[in-house]
Coordinates of C-alpha atoms and ligand atoms in Angstrom, one line a residue:
M93 CA 10.2 -38.2 5.7
S94 CA 10.0 -36.6 9.1
T95 CA 13.0 -36.9 11.4
H96 CA 13.9 -36.0 14.9
T97 CA 17.3 -35.1 16.4
T98 CA 18.7 -37.8 18.7
R99 CA 22.1 -36.1 19.4
T100 CA 22.8 -32.6 20.5
T101 CA 26.5 -32.9 21.0
P102 CA 28.6 -31.7 18.0
S103 CA 30.6 -34.9 17.9
T104 CA 29.9 -38.5 18.7
H105 CA 32.6 -41.0 19.4
V106 CA 32.0 -44.4 17.9
L107 CA 34.3 -47.3 18.8
V108 CA 34.5 -50.2 16.3
V109 CA 36.0 -53.4 17.8
G110 CA 37.6 -55.5 15.0
A111 CA 38.9 -54.6 11.6
G112 CA 37.7 -57.5 9.5
F113 CA 35.2 -57.2 6.6
A114 CA 32.3 -55.9 8.7
G115 CA 34.3 -53.6 11.0
G116 CA 36.4 -52.2 8.2
M117 CA 33.3 -51.5 6.2
A118 CA 31.5 -49.9 9.1
A119 CA 34.4 -47.6 10.0
V120 CA 35.2 -46.2 6.5
R121 CA 31.6 -45.7 5.6
L122 CA 30.7 -44.0 8.8
A123 CA 33.7 -41.7 8.6
G124 CA 32.8 -40.8 5.0
R125 CA 29.0 -40.3 5.5
S126 CA 28.9 -38.5 8.8
R127 CA 30.3 -35.2 7.6
G128 CA 32.8 -34.9 10.4
R129 CA 30.2 -35.3 13.1
V130 CA 31.5 -38.7 14.2
H131 CA 35.0 -39.6 15.5
V132 CA 35.6 -43.2 14.5
T133 CA 38.2 -45.3 16.3
V134 CA 38.9 -48.9 15.3
V135 CA 40.7 -51.4 17.6
N136 CA 42.2 -54.5 16.0
P137 CA 44.9 -56.9 17.4
R138 CA 47.2 -56.6 14.5
P139 CA 48.2 -53.9 12.0
T140 CA 47.6 -56.2 9.0
F141 CA 44.4 -57.4 7.6
V142 CA 43.4 -61.1 7.8
N143 CA 41.4 -62.3 4.8
R144 CA 39.6 -65.2 6.5
L145 CA 38.3 -66.4 3.1
R146 CA 41.8 -67.5 2.3
L147 CA 42.8 -69.2 5.6
H148 CA 42.6 -72.7 4.1
Q149 CA 45.2 -71.4 1.6
V150 CA 47.4 -70.2 4.5
A151 CA 47.1 -73.7 5.9
T152 CA 48.5 -75.2 2.7
G153 CA 51.5 -72.7 2.7
Q154 CA 50.3 -70.4 0.0
H155 CA 51.2 -66.7 0.1
V156 CA 48.1 -64.6 1.1
P157 CA 48.6 -60.8 1.1
A158 CA 48.1 -59.1 4.4
P159 CA 47.3 -55.4 3.6
D160 CA 48.1 -52.6 6.0
V161 CA 45.0 -51.9 8.1
R162 CA 45.9 -48.2 8.8
R163 CA 46.1 -47.6 5.0
M164 CA 42.9 -49.5 4.4
L165 CA 41.0 -47.4 7.0
G166 CA 42.5 -44.1 5.8
T167 CA 43.2 -40.9 7.7
D168 CA 39.6 -40.2 8.8
V169 CA 39.7 -43.2 11.1
T170 CA 41.8 -43.5 14.2
F171 CA 43.5 -46.9 14.4
V172 CA 44.5 -48.5 17.8
E173 CA 46.4 -51.8 17.7
G174 CA 45.4 -54.1 20.5
W175 CA 42.7 -56.4 21.9
V176 CA 39.6 -55.0 23.6
T177 CA 39.8 -57.2 26.8
D178 CA 37.0 -55.6 28.7
L179 CA 33.9 -53.8 27.6
D180 CA 31.5 -51.7 29.8
P181 CA 28.7 -50.7 27.5
D182 CA 26.8 -48.8 30.2
A183 CA 29.8 -46.7 31.2
G184 CA 30.9 -46.3 27.6
R185 CA 34.4 -47.7 28.3
A186 CA 36.6 -50.3 26.7
T187 CA 39.9 -51.6 28.0
V188 CA 42.5 -52.1 25.3
S189 CA 45.7 -54.2 25.7
G190 CA 48.2 -53.6 22.9
P191 CA 51.9 -53.2 22.2
D192 CA 51.9 -49.8 24.0
G193 CA 50.4 -51.3 27.2
V194 CA 46.9 -51.1 28.6
R195 CA 44.6 -48.1 28.0
T196 CA 41.0 -47.1 28.4
L197 CA 38.9 -45.8 25.5
G198 CA 35.6 -44.0 26.0
F199 CA 32.8 -44.1 23.5
D200 CA 29.2 -43.0 22.9
R201 CA 28.4 -46.0 20.7
V202 CA 30.2 -49.2 20.1
V203 CA 30.1 -51.5 17.1
L204 CA 31.2 -55.0 17.8
A205 CA 32.8 -56.5 14.7
T206 CA 34.9 -59.1 16.4
G207 CA 34.1 -61.9 13.9
S208 CA 34.3 -65.5 14.9
T209 CA 36.9 -68.2 15.5
T210 CA 37.0 -72.0 15.4
E211 CA 34.3 -73.4 17.7
P212 CA 35.6 -75.5 20.6
V213 CA 35.5 -79.1 19.4
P214 CA 32.4 -80.5 21.1
V215 CA 33.6 -84.2 21.5
P216 CA 36.2 -85.9 23.6
G217 CA 39.7 -85.6 22.2
G218 CA 39.1 -82.2 20.6
E219 CA 42.6 -81.2 21.6
H220 CA 43.9 -83.5 18.8
A221 CA 42.0 -81.6 16.2
H222 CA 43.2 -78.5 14.2
G223 CA 41.0 -75.6 13.0
V224 CA 41.2 -73.2 10.2
A225 CA 38.8 -70.4 11.2
D226 CA 41.3 -68.0 12.6
L227 CA 44.9 -67.0 11.6
A228 CA 46.6 -68.6 14.6
A229 CA 44.8 -71.9 14.0
A230 CA 45.5 -71.9 10.2
Q231 CA 49.2 -71.2 11.0
R232 CA 49.4 -74.2 13.4
L233 CA 47.7 -76.4 10.8
R234 CA 50.1 -75.3 8.1
S235 CA 53.1 -76.6 10.2
A236 CA 51.4 -79.9 11.1
F237 CA 50.2 -80.4 7.5
A238 CA 53.6 -79.7 6.0
D239 CA 55.2 -82.2 8.5
L240 CA 53.0 -85.1 7.4
P241 CA 54.8 -88.0 5.6
A242 CA 53.6 -89.3 2.3
G243 CA 50.7 -91.7 2.7
A244 CA 49.4 -90.2 5.9
D245 CA 45.7 -90.0 6.6
V246 CA 43.9 -86.6 6.9
A247 CA 40.3 -86.2 7.9
V248 CA 38.3 -83.0 7.6
V249 CA 35.2 -83.0 9.7
G250 CA 32.2 -80.9 8.6
G251 CA 30.5 -80.6 5.3
G252 CA 29.7 -76.8 5.3
F253 CA 31.4 -74.4 3.0
T254 CA 34.6 -74.2 5.1
G255 CA 34.9 -77.9 5.3
L256 CA 34.5 -78.3 1.6
E257 CA 36.9 -75.6 0.7
T258 CA 39.4 -76.8 3.3
V259 CA 39.3 -80.5 2.2
G260 CA 39.7 -79.5 -1.5
E261 CA 42.7 -77.3 -0.8
L262 CA 44.4 -79.9 1.4
A263 CA 43.9 -82.7 -1.1
G264 CA 44.8 -80.5 -4.1
S265 CA 48.1 -79.4 -2.6
R266 CA 49.2 -82.9 -1.3
P267 CA 48.1 -85.7 -3.7
D268 CA 50.5 -88.0 -1.7
L269 CA 48.1 -88.0 1.2
R270 CA 44.8 -89.9 1.8
V271 CA 42.2 -87.3 2.5
R272 CA 38.7 -87.9 3.7
L273 CA 35.7 -85.6 4.3
V274 CA 33.5 -86.7 7.3
T275 CA 30.0 -85.3 7.4
S276 CA 26.9 -86.0 9.4
G277 CA 24.7 -85.4 6.4
A278 CA 25.4 -85.6 2.7
A279 CA 28.5 -83.6 1.7
T280 CA 26.6 -81.9 -1.1
G281 CA 23.3 -81.7 0.9
W282 CA 22.9 -77.9 0.8
F283 CA 23.4 -77.5 -3.0
G284 CA 20.9 -77.7 -5.8
P285 CA 21.2 -80.8 -8.0
R286 CA 23.4 -79.3 -10.7
A287 CA 25.9 -77.8 -8.2
A288 CA 25.8 -81.0 -6.1
A289 CA 26.8 -83.1 -9.0
H290 CA 29.7 -80.8 -9.7
V291 CA 30.9 -80.7 -6.1
S292 CA 30.7 -84.5 -5.9
A293 CA 32.7 -84.9 -9.2
S294 CA 35.3 -82.3 -8.0
L295 CA 35.8 -84.2 -4.7
D296 CA 36.2 -87.5 -6.6
G297 CA 38.6 -85.8 -9.0
L298 CA 40.9 -84.9 -6.1
G299 CA 40.7 -88.4 -4.7
I300 CA 38.8 -87.3 -1.6
E301 CA 36.8 -90.1 0.0
S302 CA 33.5 -88.9 1.5
V303 CA 32.3 -90.6 4.8
E304 CA 28.7 -89.4 5.0
G305 CA 25.9 -89.8 7.5
S306 CA 28.0 -90.3 10.6
R307 CA 28.7 -88.1 13.6
V308 CA 32.2 -88.1 15.1
R309 CA 32.0 -89.4 18.7
S310 CA 35.6 -88.7 19.6
V311 CA 39.0 -87.7 18.1
E312 CA 42.1 -89.8 18.8
P313 CA 45.6 -89.0 17.7
D314 CA 45.5 -91.5 14.8
R315 CA 41.7 -91.9 14.2
L316 CA 38.2 -90.7 14.5
L317 CA 35.6 -92.8 16.3
L318 CA 32.1 -92.5 14.7
D319 CA 28.8 -92.9 16.5
D320 CA 27.9 -95.9 14.3
G321 CA 31.0 -97.7 15.7
A322 CA 33.1 -97.2 12.6
E323 CA 36.7 -95.8 12.7
V324 CA 38.3 -93.4 10.2
P325 CA 42.1 -93.4 10.2
S326 CA 43.4 -89.8 10.7
D327 CA 46.9 -88.7 11.5
L328 CA 45.7 -85.1 11.2
T329 CA 42.1 -84.0 11.8
V330 CA 40.8 -80.6 10.9
W331 CA 37.6 -79.6 12.6
C332 CA 35.3 -77.5 10.4
G333 CA 32.1 -78.1 12.5
G334 CA 31.2 -74.4 12.9
F335 CA 32.3 -71.0 14.1
A336 CA 31.9 -69.4 17.6
A337 CA 32.1 -65.7 18.5
P338 CA 34.8 -64.6 20.9
P339 CA 33.8 -64.3 24.6
L340 CA 34.0 -60.5 24.8
A341 CA 30.2 -59.9 24.3
R342 CA 29.1 -62.5 26.7
E343 CA 31.6 -61.3 29.3
A344 CA 30.3 -57.7 28.8
G345 CA 26.8 -59.0 29.9
L346 CA 25.3 -58.6 26.4
A347 CA 22.5 -61.0 25.4
V348 CA 24.1 -63.6 23.1
D349 CA 23.2 -66.8 21.3
P350 CA 24.8 -70.2 22.2
A351 CA 27.7 -69.4 19.9
G352 CA 28.4 -66.2 21.7
A353 CA 27.1 -63.9 18.9
V354 CA 25.2 -60.7 20.0
L355 CA 21.4 -61.0 19.7
T356 CA 20.3 -57.9 17.7
D357 CA 17.2 -56.5 16.3
G358 CA 16.8 -56.0 12.6
A359 CA 18.7 -52.7 12.8
L360 CA 21.7 -54.4 14.3
Q361 CA 21.3 -53.0 17.8
S362 CA 21.8 -55.3 20.8
V363 CA 18.5 -56.4 22.2
S364 CA 19.9 -56.1 25.7
H365 CA 22.1 -52.9 25.3
P366 CA 20.8 -50.8 22.4
Q367 CA 23.9 -48.5 22.5
V368 CA 25.8 -51.5 21.2
M369 CA 25.6 -52.6 17.6
A370 CA 26.9 -55.9 16.3
V371 CA 27.9 -56.6 12.7
G372 CA 29.2 -59.6 10.7
D373 CA 29.9 -62.9 12.5
A374 CA 29.7 -61.1 15.8
G375 CA 26.0 -60.5 15.4
H376 CA 23.0 -62.8 15.4
T377 CA 20.4 -60.8 13.5
V378 CA 16.8 -61.4 12.6
A379 CA 16.3 -61.4 8.8
P380 CA 13.0 -60.1 7.3
H381 CA 12.0 -63.7 6.4
G382 CA 12.1 -64.6 10.1
G383 CA 15.4 -66.7 10.0
W384 CA 18.9 -65.5 10.9
Y385 CA 21.6 -64.2 8.7
S386 CA 24.4 -66.7 8.4
M387 CA 28.0 -66.0 9.3
S388 CA 29.3 -65.0 5.8
C389 CA 30.9 -62.1 3.9
Q390 CA 27.5 -61.6 2.3
F391 CA 26.2 -60.6 5.7
A392 CA 29.5 -58.9 7.0
F393 CA 29.7 -56.2 4.3
P394 CA 26.0 -55.1 4.2
S395 CA 25.7 -55.3 8.0
G396 CA 28.8 -53.1 8.5
A397 CA 27.5 -50.6 5.9
H398 CA 24.0 -50.6 7.4
A399 CA 25.4 -50.0 10.9
A400 CA 27.4 -47.0 9.5
D401 CA 24.2 -45.6 7.9
V402 CA 22.3 -45.9 11.1
L403 CA 25.0 -44.2 13.2
A404 CA 25.5 -41.5 10.6
A405 CA 21.8 -40.7 10.5
E406 CA 21.8 -40.6 14.3
A407 CA 24.8 -38.2 14.5
L408 CA 23.2 -35.9 11.9
G409 CA 19.8 -35.9 13.6
A410 CA 18.2 -37.7 10.8
V411 CA 16.7 -40.8 12.4
P412 CA 13.3 -41.7 11.0
D413 CA 10.4 -41.3 13.5
G414 CA 9.9 -45.1 13.7
G415 CA 13.5 -45.6 14.6
P416 CA 16.3 -46.9 12.4
A417 CA 15.3 -49.2 9.5
P418 CA 16.1 -52.9 9.7
L419 CA 18.8 -54.3 7.4
D420 CA 17.1 -55.7 4.3
L421 CA 19.5 -58.1 2.7
G422 CA 18.7 -60.5 -0.1
F423 CA 21.2 -63.2 -0.9
Q424 CA 22.1 -64.0 -4.5
G425 CA 24.6 -66.9 -4.5
R426 CA 27.4 -68.7 -2.9
C427 CA 30.7 -69.3 -4.6
V428 CA 32.6 -72.4 -3.2
S429 CA 36.0 -73.6 -4.3
I430 CA 37.0 -77.3 -4.3
G431 CA 40.8 -77.0 -4.5
G432 CA 42.4 -74.4 -6.8
R433 CA 41.0 -75.8 -10.0
A434 CA 37.3 -76.3 -9.4
A435 CA 34.5 -74.1 -8.0
V436 CA 30.8 -73.8 -8.2
L437 CA 28.7 -70.6 -8.0
Q438 CA 25.4 -71.8 -6.5
V439 CA 22.6 -69.4 -7.3
T440 CA 20.3 -68.9 -4.3
D441 CA 17.0 -67.1 -3.6
R442 CA 16.8 -64.0 -1.4
D443 CA 16.7 -66.2 1.7
D444 CA 20.0 -68.1 0.9
V445 CA 18.2 -71.2 -0.3
A446 CA 19.9 -73.0 -3.2
T447 CA 18.1 -73.0 -6.5
D448 CA 18.5 -75.3 -9.5
R449 CA 20.8 -72.8 -11.2
A450 CA 24.6 -73.0 -10.9
V451 CA 27.7 -71.9 -12.7
T452 CA 30.6 -74.3 -12.9
G453 CA 33.8 -74.7 -14.8
R454 CA 36.4 -71.9 -15.5
A455 CA 33.8 -69.1 -15.0
A456 CA 33.2 -70.3 -11.4
V457 CA 36.9 -70.6 -10.7
V458 CA 37.5 -67.0 -11.9
A459 CA 34.5 -65.8 -9.9
K460 CA 35.8 -67.4 -6.8
R461 CA 39.3 -65.8 -7.3
F462 CA 37.6 -62.4 -7.9
Q463 CA 35.6 -62.9 -4.7
V464 CA 38.4 -63.7 -2.4
R465 CA 40.6 -60.9 -3.7
G466 CA 37.8 -58.3 -4.3
V467 CA 36.5 -58.5 -0.7
V468 CA 39.6 -56.8 0.5
A469 CA 39.6 -54.1 -2.2
A470 CA 35.9 -53.4 -1.4
I471 CA 36.9 -51.6 1.9
G472 CA 39.2 -49.3 0.0
V473 CA 36.4 -48.6 -2.5
A474 CA 34.0 -47.8 0.3
R475 CA 36.5 -45.4 1.8
R476 CA 36.9 -43.5 -1.4
V477 CA 33.2 -43.5 -2.3
P478 CA 31.3 -44.1 1.0
G479 CA 28.0 -45.0 -0.6
A480 CA 29.4 -47.3 -3.2
I481 CA 28.7 -50.6 -1.6
R482 CA 25.2 -51.8 -2.3
W483 CA 23.4 -55.1 -1.9
P484 CA 20.1 -56.6 -2.9
G485 CA 17.6 -54.8 -0.7
S486 CA 19.9 -51.8 -0.1
D487 CA 17.6 -49.5 -2.1
R488 CA 14.8 -50.1 0.3
A489 CA 17.1 -49.5 3.3
A490 CA 18.5 -46.4 1.6
A491 CA 15.1 -44.9 1.3
A492 CA 14.6 -45.3 5.1
V493 CA 18.1 -44.7 6.4
A494 CA 20.8 -43.5 4.0
A495 CA 18.9 -41.0 1.9
P496 CA 18.7 -38.4 4.7
V497 CA 22.5 -38.5 5.2
A498 CA 23.6 -38.8 1.6
G499 CA 25.3 -35.9 -0.2
Ligands
LIG528 C1 38.6 -70.9 5.5 C2 37.4 -70.0 5.4 C3 36.7 -69.8 4.2 C4 35.6 -69.0 4.2 N1 35.0 -68.8 2.9 C5 33.9 -68.0 2.9 C6 33.3 -67.8 1.6 O1 33.7 -68.3 0.6 N2 32.2 -66.9 1.6 C7 31.7 -66.3 2.7 O2 30.8 -65.5 2.6 N3 32.3 -66.5 3.9 C8 33.4 -67.3 4.0 N4 34.0 -67.5 5.2 C9 33.4 -66.8 6.4 C10 33.9 -65.4 6.4 O3 35.3 -65.4 6.5 C11 33.4 -64.7 7.7 O4 32.0 -64.8 7.7 C12 33.8 -63.2 7.7 O5 35.2 -63.1 7.8 C13 33.1 -62.4 8.8 O6 33.6 -61.1 8.8 P1 33.7 -60.3 10.1 O7 34.2 -58.9 9.8 O8 32.5 -60.4 10.9 O9 34.8 -61.0 11.0 P2 36.4 -61.3 10.8 O10 36.7 -61.3 9.4 O11 36.6 -62.5 11.6 O12 37.1 -60.1 11.5 C14 37.0 -59.8 12.9 C15 38.1 -59.0 13.4 O13 37.9 -58.7 14.8 C16 39.1 -58.8 15.5 N5 38.9 -59.0 16.9 C17 38.3 -60.1 17.5 N6 38.2 -60.0 18.8 C18 38.7 -58.7 19.1 C19 38.9 -58.0 20.2 N7 38.5 -58.4 21.4 N8 39.5 -56.7 20.2 C20 39.8 -56.2 18.9 N9 39.7 -56.9 17.8 C21 39.1 -58.1 17.8 C22 39.8 -60.0 14.8 O14 41.1 -60.2 15.0 C23 39.5 -59.7 13.3 O15 40.4 -58.9 12.8 C24 35.1 -68.3 5.3 C25 35.8 -68.5 6.5 C26 36.9 -69.3 6.6 C27 37.6 -69.5 7.9

């Protein structure tokens, strides 16, 4: 493969904003694969890792470990605690506000890995609803949920994976409450028939009532008003309608989608500012099949790893003539828990479409537990063995990107 040198400086400074799954993976892999040619700095608001896959468990008062981010990233990565409050991609400058005050960091390339948070509730009365998509929201929900008296009504709005996992966890931990799942479509609509039957039975088993086919028109302190005129009693509403990206990218002038995620090409570079890469939930990336990669861990890890490979190749002067290869990611399955005792592993095709195949029962529960714990360990594995993380499609990408920098 022919290559050309894109960097003449001996050292490139890459700033990674956010130490979640995608940012953590990007940082440790880049530090490990760039043979000392890249100085990697990571900025994150707190020194402990937030495992968002378990925030619904935080909301029900369970202990969820919060590993030390510095240790996770290792000594080859510089860690700065704080928020990036302002980003100037053209000048290569970021303003960071942290416990030590406000400072400016320079960079040659920046990787936005800022994840997502609870979307603003798009109906009147949204201020009465709780969320579960970020740590602060989950902690607020935990207090409100714990304060509910026996017999109170709880409504979870949204039948996506987060809604299903949240409603299952809430109902499973407080059988003394009346818990409902309110969805605009069918609660099991995305799944194949076998998995759908299992999800339905699991919801029933926890006493969860599904209110399907109705949109919420407004949220009131003690009820939901639906667009068909019906009312759903709710002393505590949890909105799981969707995720939104933080405002940083939009405020920096980057091209973003309506949810605020950075529009990127297949190689994860911003379409408006190619010096910016976006990974994980922060990026809105075209998949080879023409759709978009969904906000998920399945996307966060490979996108972080792929960004690292692109940047390492660049620093080592090994960028292919045609430019960096696009991320080629095939999905395999989704593992969804319904409370602590039920789960389903829905097998999907490469494009994340559910098939007829599914794993249920104890095997699925164990797989889910392994997933939510293993995702944190994966960053440590990638730090020790920088090329260890692979994904369906990574062999093709490796041939185009990673091979020149391996070894
Ligand atoms: C309850 C729940 C259950 C889920 N279950 C699943 C599941 O089963 N499977 C699945 O695939 N996905 C699941 N998800 C989605 C998954 O958690 C996300 O897709 C994933 O966390 C995205 O990883 P990320 O690294 O892009 O972002 P995040 O994990 O959100 O990390 C982003 C990091 O950036 C930091 N940050 C943000 N702004 C700034 C800033 N300005 N300056 C510095 N740092 C900043 C944040 O504090 C955070 O540490 C679930 C989500 C939730 C909430």
